[in-house]
Amino acid sequence: MARNLEANQGQIFAHHVTLESLQLANQAGCYICTEIAEDLEEEPDLKEVDCGLERPLLWQIHRGTSLRVYVAYGKGFKLHQWSYTAVDSSDLPFALKRPGPLHERIDSISREIPSYTGSPAVGALGLKWLNRCLQIHDRCRPQQSLRQTYPRRLLDVNFESPRLTLQKYLEGPVDFAAMSHCWGTTPFLTLTQNLMPRYEQEGIHLAELPQNIQDVIQVCRWLQLRYIWIDSLCIIQSGPEAYADWAYHVKLMAKIYATATVCISTAAASGANENCFRTRNTRPLEPVVVMFDRKPHYLISLSHTARGFRNAPVASRAWVLQERLFSRRILTYGKKQVFWECCETHDLNVCETFPHGLNCDVTARGPFSLPEIPREAAFRSKSNAYTAWIELVETYTQCKLTRRDEDKLAAFSGIAEAVAELVGHPPYVAGFFAPELPIALGWSIHEDHIPQSRPFVRSGIYRAPSWSWASTDAPVRLARWPGSVGRNIYVQLISHSCTPVTTNNEFGQLLSAEITIRASLVPFLWTEDTEYCSIRFLDPLSGAATWPFALYHTF
């Protein structure tokens, strides 16, 4: 059906009435049906429905080169959509421009993709991407101020048993990789103070290491990098000096990833004991050609690269946001294939299917589907600066933390410090910049995540004051910068005070925080029933109840 977009333009088709029919098309090798079937298999609602799809898949071809597929299923009405576009052959990857029949050129690509992401051939492709970037990408080079920034410890993978190497023993600047991964909930080998001398002298036997770390060491060797930084093995996790070492690295974390030659993200693994390499069906990775305007076009899923990361376990980890934003190059081992992103190719969808990239607007932000760290060009006005800041905070609050109280502000501290440098170093107050206050106190929790009761204190560790977004574990929506809302503010910030746990890191964990504000008292009406409660402010003159927006009026 999708082979000739031009002939079917503007039409809507009902196709695959049952899940069984869809699976047969999947087994037959249909590119679209394979992607849809794999996505639907992960839907819990669909697994509960014995009869399969309750409604047929609806296929719509419109605007010439666009295809959308819809399905509604499950109890009630749940809509799922897949979107595709057709790219002109002039934009096809270099491999498709080789001489010879088109089908032979496509077959040559599919044969080049191994069925296992842990194949040395995949590692060789990663090395090719890295070397090309190092040779010709000026934008990917680190800032001069970061060239002498190195972590206290690195793992030397030139030894059969990787050896812990202290910074003082390194002979000048060295290239190193940094790992981005999920720890998981199962215990695994980490760096402790009593084991550190042994790891420095004898190294760590590979068999002692969890599988995910064994895999990333292999990738590091394929990339021909001698050193790698892994948080669990380069930060002391247990012993008298553990907290001080952790606090030191929290302050340095953003610079570690900004200085690293490449960040290796084991996105497919949900924990350290899980293999990051995957056996996969390479058929969906093959280019699919459709005809439009009598010319071959390549059919591409609009979520093509995002599928490699967005639903991966590592994507929801709070520390990863910072790691992703500051890394200059990222090699991601996803469930289906391996992706490459750097400062110059982040929008080219570079992966095993498109090893040279694809110069078209397939995804807005590349495979990671996370915002870029704001650069100086975005901060020509305070309004623009704080809009970008708000987006970062809101993205961060959607992520998960294992140590919620200790890490809530710490895992975001590198981002906060970077933004502070760009906006003139305003005071930082428990997750806010002082110029945001008091309007920023109007943050709210997304409706779907409002708790039914007040959360109990999980530990004796102080996290943040109740007026800060950092005090909650739910996704939040922040109040916008006052200059953009066009209203007068009748609340005044009088003073603020924060005491950080570590004196040289105002952006990290706190001991205490307080603010003093001045405002007029306004009468309000509180009503509630079994499900909802509401607040309406009373006009002091008429006594009539108004919406909360009246707070911005003159009384």
C-alpha angles and dihedrals in degrees: 000000000000093000092089111037095171096057093049098041115147095007128124118214132193107219135169105015093189136042088238091059090050091050091051090054088048091053090048089060103253106166096213096041091049091056093045093047092050092050094047092050088065093053110102092200091058093051090058092055111083095188093061120220112016092200131028124259109264116215120198126184114194142153090030102273102036127096127185128188121197133187131179117198147143130052110334112352123320118173124205122183134193121191129198136180133198117231122205115251090246087070095047118119118275093257091064091056093065117118118268139057115330095239090055091052090051092048090052090059095048091051090054093059111085119219090235124058088210091065116124086234089065089049090051090053090052090052090050091053092047096048092048091052093047091050104045112012110094093175091059095060116106121254114266091244091060099049093093096043112110133158121251093250139024133182114243105215094184086088118078086234103043110241128215109239124195120225093240091063095054115105102228127307115347134191114243141169125230124212125227112193150134117262094203125199101281114094117249140171114294136166114281126180094244093050096047097088091052093049090051095050105031104018127223119293109237091229089062092057124087115257097252092056092046087055095049091049088055090051090050090054091049088054089053092236116144098203137047133182116218117176096217092053101033100046118063106248099183135025140061093299096043098102095045090049091048092049091049091053094045087061091047099038099099091049092050091059092040090053098042115106089227138353114227110207116197090198098163096060118086093196144012093262093056125093112249092201118086138200107225144179104253095197094088088051093061118101113258117212124207129178123244127161087000091295130105115256129185115238111224132184110234088223092047099123097026089061088069095061117008096076095033119115093244092057093073096049113110097215090055093066090065093042092052096046097052101038115103093203130022128191108194124197102203131180094262105025147341123272135199127206132172136158092274101038103036091114097041097081094232111189140123091288091049104027090167094041131246117258099217138097098261097139129012097225108019126244097326100059091207130119123267117246106261114257129207093267089065093057104064089123133026090240092059092043095055093042089060090044092052091052090054093050092048091049091049094052089059090062129088133242130194095202097041100174099043097039106036095096096019095062089053097041097096091055092046092050092048093051091046090057090053096049100045103272100281116185113280114225116190096305098334135086111235094242088061091062137131095009091055089064086078093079117136140196117249110262094243092056103045107130119237091226138015109282115247121236107270097199143358090258116111112234112169140320117277091249091063125087086227090071092072133064094211130095109269138203114218126216111252125250108282094235090065099050098060096221135120115249117219098187120088128203107225102177144339135201134184131180113201122206089230111046095213095052114064090170097059138070117338136220093194143341135190141169134195119213134179124214142145118263113248123195115235140184119233118200130173141170134182094293111020143032128197139190124213122182118228121230104239092218104044100021089226118145114246136182117273089258086079086078087084093055126097113260 
